[in-house]
């Protein structure tokens, strides 16, 4: 069973950047699609970005396209979320999630119910 640990969150001013990391143990990331989600107080958990098991395919929510980039280093069992041009509305708890994929399959999942494994999250706060 894969375990996920996020890091890299913090307090940043609007327009600034952060890079989040999601490190996995107990599994090989090369066989998992990995996604980032976020949840602000009183709001639903929402999809941010996801990357396929191979790392060749990725998808980001419209609200972060052009500002956030997801990448994957299967050798290090780590997924990154580079966040640029941060806005106060990006403030949330950011969670990493993973789902196993079948042999030879390579796709991106965007629905939170499709993911079986979740980390505890890392807080991102953007001040105006």
PDB file of C-alpha atoms in Angstrom:
ATOM      1  CA  UNK A   1       0.000   0.000   0.000  1.00  0.00           C
ATOM      2  CA  UNK A   2       1.491   3.308  -1.045  1.00  0.00           C
ATOM      3  CA  UNK A   3       1.901   6.072   1.513  1.00  0.00           C
ATOM      4  CA  UNK A   4       2.102   9.719   0.497  1.00  0.00           C
ATOM      5  CA  UNK A   5       3.755  12.643   2.254  1.00  0.00           C
ATOM      6  CA  UNK A   6       3.386  16.213   1.009  1.00  0.00           C
ATOM      7  CA  UNK A   7       5.771  19.062   1.713  1.00  0.00           C
ATOM      8  CA  UNK A   8       6.621  22.537   0.470  1.00  0.00           C
ATOM      9  CA  UNK A   9       3.608  24.520   1.584  1.00  0.00           C
ATOM     10  CA  UNK A  10       3.828  27.826   3.407  1.00  0.00           C
ATOM     11  CA  UNK A  11       2.913  31.494   3.438  1.00  0.00           C
ATOM     12  CA  UNK A  12       3.642  33.516   0.308  1.00  0.00           C
ATOM     13  CA  UNK A  13       2.607  36.897  -1.055  1.00  0.00           C
ATOM     14  CA  UNK A  14       0.351  37.195  -4.070  1.00  0.00           C
ATOM     15  CA  UNK A  15       2.377  36.801  -7.246  1.00  0.00           C
ATOM     16  CA  UNK A  16       4.899  34.542  -5.559  1.00  0.00           C
ATOM     17  CA  UNK A  17       5.785  30.902  -6.153  1.00  0.00           C
ATOM     18  CA  UNK A  18       5.929  27.649  -4.247  1.00  0.00           C
ATOM     19  CA  UNK A  19       6.865  24.110  -5.196  1.00  0.00           C
ATOM     20  CA  UNK A  20       5.024  21.292  -3.516  1.00  0.00           C
ATOM     21  CA  UNK A  21       6.409  17.768  -3.329  1.00  0.00           C
ATOM     22  CA  UNK A  22       4.621  14.466  -2.865  1.00  0.00           C
ATOM     23  CA  UNK A  23       6.893  11.609  -1.865  1.00  0.00           C
ATOM     24  CA  UNK A  24       5.715   8.018  -1.979  1.00  0.00           C
ATOM     25  CA  UNK A  25       6.764   4.963  -0.032  1.00  0.00           C
ATOM     26  CA  UNK A  26       5.511   1.408  -0.136  1.00  0.00           C
ATOM     27  CA  UNK A  27       4.911   1.474  -3.859  1.00  0.00           C
ATOM     28  CA  UNK A  28       6.451   2.347  -7.204  1.00  0.00           C
ATOM     29  CA  UNK A  29       5.165   5.654  -8.571  1.00  0.00           C
ATOM     30  CA  UNK A  30       5.702   4.391 -12.075  1.00  0.00           C
ATOM     31  CA  UNK A  31       2.539   2.325 -11.639  1.00  0.00           C
ATOM     32  CA  UNK A  32       0.380   5.128 -10.245  1.00  0.00           C
ATOM     33  CA  UNK A  33      -1.500   8.066 -11.647  1.00  0.00           C
ATOM     34  CA  UNK A  34      -0.957  10.943  -9.185  1.00  0.00           C
ATOM     35  CA  UNK A  35      -3.110  13.978  -8.615  1.00  0.00           C
ATOM     36  CA  UNK A  36      -3.133  17.143  -6.560  1.00  0.00           C
ATOM     37  CA  UNK A  37      -6.337  18.380  -4.977  1.00  0.00           C
ATOM     38  CA  UNK A  38      -7.044  21.304  -2.687  1.00  0.00           C
ATOM     39  CA  UNK A  39      -9.602  22.121  -0.062  1.00  0.00           C
ATOM     40  CA  UNK A  40     -10.323  25.512   1.425  1.00  0.00           C
ATOM     41  CA  UNK A  41     -12.322  25.868   4.659  1.00  0.00           C
ATOM     42  CA  UNK A  42     -16.021  25.352   4.033  1.00  0.00           C
ATOM     43  CA  UNK A  43     -15.489  24.320   0.427  1.00  0.00           C
ATOM     44  CA  UNK A  44     -15.493  21.068  -1.503  1.00  0.00           C
ATOM     45  CA  UNK A  45     -12.235  19.335  -2.296  1.00  0.00           C
ATOM     46  CA  UNK A  46     -11.366  20.293  -5.847  1.00  0.00           C
ATOM     47  CA  UNK A  47      -9.106  18.913  -8.535  1.00  0.00           C
ATOM     48  CA  UNK A  48      -5.940  20.889  -9.286  1.00  0.00           C
ATOM     49  CA  UNK A  49      -3.732  18.774 -11.558  1.00  0.00           C
ATOM     50  CA  UNK A  50      -2.853  15.164 -12.319  1.00  0.00           C
ATOM     51  CA  UNK A  51      -0.177  13.235 -14.150  1.00  0.00           C
ATOM     52  CA  UNK A  52      -0.188   9.763 -15.662  1.00  0.00           C
ATOM     53  CA  UNK A  53       1.851   6.843 -14.401  1.00  0.00           C
ATOM     54  CA  UNK A  54       4.519   7.333 -17.081  1.00  0.00           C
ATOM     55  CA  UNK A  55       4.545  11.097 -16.664  1.00  0.00           C
ATOM     56  CA  UNK A  56       3.853  11.596 -20.363  1.00  0.00           C
ATOM     57  CA  UNK A  57       0.327  12.956 -19.896  1.00  0.00           C
ATOM     58  CA  UNK A  58      -0.916  15.649 -17.541  1.00  0.00           C
ATOM     59  CA  UNK A  59      -4.011  17.736 -17.003  1.00  0.00           C
ATOM     60  CA  UNK A  60      -4.678  20.853 -14.957  1.00  0.00           C
ATOM     61  CA  UNK A  61      -7.859  22.588 -13.852  1.00  0.00           C
ATOM     62  CA  UNK A  62      -8.803  25.717 -15.795  1.00  0.00           C
ATOM     63  CA  UNK A  63      -8.326  27.825 -12.686  1.00  0.00           C
ATOM     64  CA  UNK A  64      -4.603  27.002 -12.530  1.00  0.00           C
ATOM     65  CA  UNK A  65      -3.683  26.436 -16.187  1.00  0.00           C
ATOM     66  CA  UNK A  66      -0.719  28.512 -17.208  1.00  0.00           C
ATOM     67  CA  UNK A  67       0.292  29.040 -13.562  1.00  0.00           C
ATOM     68  CA  UNK A  68       0.706  25.541 -12.076  1.00  0.00           C
ATOM     69  CA  UNK A  69       2.773  22.716 -13.540  1.00  0.00           C
ATOM     70  CA  UNK A  70       2.760  19.104 -12.387  1.00  0.00           C
ATOM     71  CA  UNK A  71       5.772  16.861 -12.967  1.00  0.00           C
ATOM     72  CA  UNK A  72       6.903  13.416 -11.928  1.00  0.00           C
ATOM     73  CA  UNK A  73      10.235  11.815 -11.142  1.00  0.00           C
ATOM     74  CA  UNK A  74       9.573   8.084 -11.017  1.00  0.00           C
ATOM     75  CA  UNK A  75      13.184   7.352 -10.065  1.00  0.00           C
ATOM     76  CA  UNK A  76      12.703   9.419  -6.905  1.00  0.00           C
ATOM     77  CA  UNK A  77       9.094   8.320  -6.354  1.00  0.00           C
ATOM     78  CA  UNK A  78       8.137  11.987  -6.169  1.00  0.00           C
ATOM     79  CA  UNK A  79       5.584  14.234  -7.852  1.00  0.00           C
ATOM     80  CA  UNK A  80       5.941  18.007  -7.871  1.00  0.00           C
ATOM     81  CA  UNK A  81       3.494  20.870  -8.231  1.00  0.00           C
ATOM     82  CA  UNK A  82       5.187  24.098  -9.291  1.00  0.00           C
ATOM     83  CA  UNK A  83       2.879  26.990  -8.471  1.00  0.00           C
ATOM     84  CA  UNK A  84       3.595  30.415  -9.943  1.00  0.00           C
ATOM     85  CA  UNK A  85       1.682  33.700  -9.930  1.00  0.00           C
ATOM     86  CA  UNK A  86      -0.136  32.646  -6.794  1.00  0.00           C
ATOM     87  CA  UNK A  87      -3.384  34.361  -5.892  1.00  0.00           C
ATOM     88  CA  UNK A  88      -5.191  34.660  -2.539  1.00  0.00           C
ATOM     89  CA  UNK A  89      -7.886  32.331  -3.894  1.00  0.00           C
ATOM     90  CA  UNK A  90      -5.249  29.594  -4.163  1.00  0.00           C
ATOM     91  CA  UNK A  91      -5.147  29.452  -0.371  1.00  0.00           C
ATOM     92  CA  UNK A  92      -6.069  25.907   0.707  1.00  0.00           C
ATOM     93  CA  UNK A  93      -4.848  22.611   2.068  1.00  0.00           C
ATOM     94  CA  UNK A  94      -3.176  20.839  -0.841  1.00  0.00           C
ATOM     95  CA  UNK A  95      -3.412  17.059  -0.912  1.00  0.00           C
ATOM     96  CA  UNK A  96      -1.622  14.500  -3.020  1.00  0.00           C
ATOM     97  CA  UNK A  97      -3.493  11.391  -4.158  1.00  0.00           C
ATOM     98  CA  UNK A  98      -2.578   8.248  -6.068  1.00  0.00           C
ATOM     99  CA  UNK A  99      -4.374   5.476  -7.886  1.00  0.00           C
ATOM    100  CA  UNK A 100      -2.877   2.314  -9.296  1.00  0.00           C
ATOM    101  CA  UNK A 101      -3.163   1.636 -13.003  1.00  0.00           C
ATOM    102  CA  UNK A 102      -3.169  -1.634 -14.878  1.00  0.00           C
ATOM    103  CA  UNK A 103      -0.105  -2.942 -16.665  1.00  0.00           C
ATOM    104  CA  UNK A 104       0.463  -1.101 -19.936  1.00  0.00           C
ATOM    105  CA  UNK A 105      -2.128   1.568 -19.166  1.00  0.00           C
ATOM    106  CA  UNK A 106      -1.327   5.253 -18.972  1.00  0.00           C
ATOM    107  CA  UNK A 107      -4.043   7.799 -18.232  1.00  0.00           C
ATOM    108  CA  UNK A 108      -4.922  10.803 -16.107  1.00  0.00           C
ATOM    109  CA  UNK A 109      -7.740  10.779 -13.549  1.00  0.00           C
ATOM    110  CA  UNK A 110      -9.401  14.004 -12.427  1.00  0.00           C
ATOM    111  CA  UNK A 111     -12.145  12.779 -10.097  1.00  0.00           C
ATOM    112  CA  UNK A 112     -11.388  12.632  -6.404  1.00  0.00           C
ATOM    113  CA  UNK A 113     -13.402   9.427  -6.022  1.00  0.00           C
ATOM    114  CA  UNK A 114     -11.041   7.690  -8.439  1.00  0.00           C
ATOM    115  CA  UNK A 115      -8.116   7.927  -6.039  1.00  0.00           C
ATOM    116  CA  UNK A 116      -7.527   5.312  -3.353  1.00  0.00           C
ATOM    117  CA  UNK A 117      -4.520   6.753  -1.528  1.00  0.00           C
ATOM    118  CA  UNK A 118      -4.234  10.184   0.049  1.00  0.00           C
ATOM    119  CA  UNK A 119      -1.641  12.157   1.938  1.00  0.00           C
ATOM    120  CA  UNK A 120      -2.318  14.403   4.935  1.00  0.00           C
ATOM    121  CA  UNK A 121      -1.837  17.609   2.968  1.00  0.00           C
ATOM    122  CA  UNK A 122       0.317  20.718   3.132  1.00  0.00           C
ATOM    123  CA  UNK A 123      -1.104  24.190   3.785  1.00  0.00           C
ATOM    124  CA  UNK A 124      -0.650  26.958   1.241  1.00  0.00           C
ATOM    125  CA  UNK A 125      -1.572  30.482   2.273  1.00  0.00           C
ATOM    126  CA  UNK A 126      -1.363  33.382  -0.174  1.00  0.00           C
ATOM    127  CA  UNK A 127      -1.580  36.877   1.261  1.00  0.00           C
ATOM    128  CA  UNK A 128      -2.837  39.852  -0.737  1.00  0.00           C
TER     129      UNK A 128
END
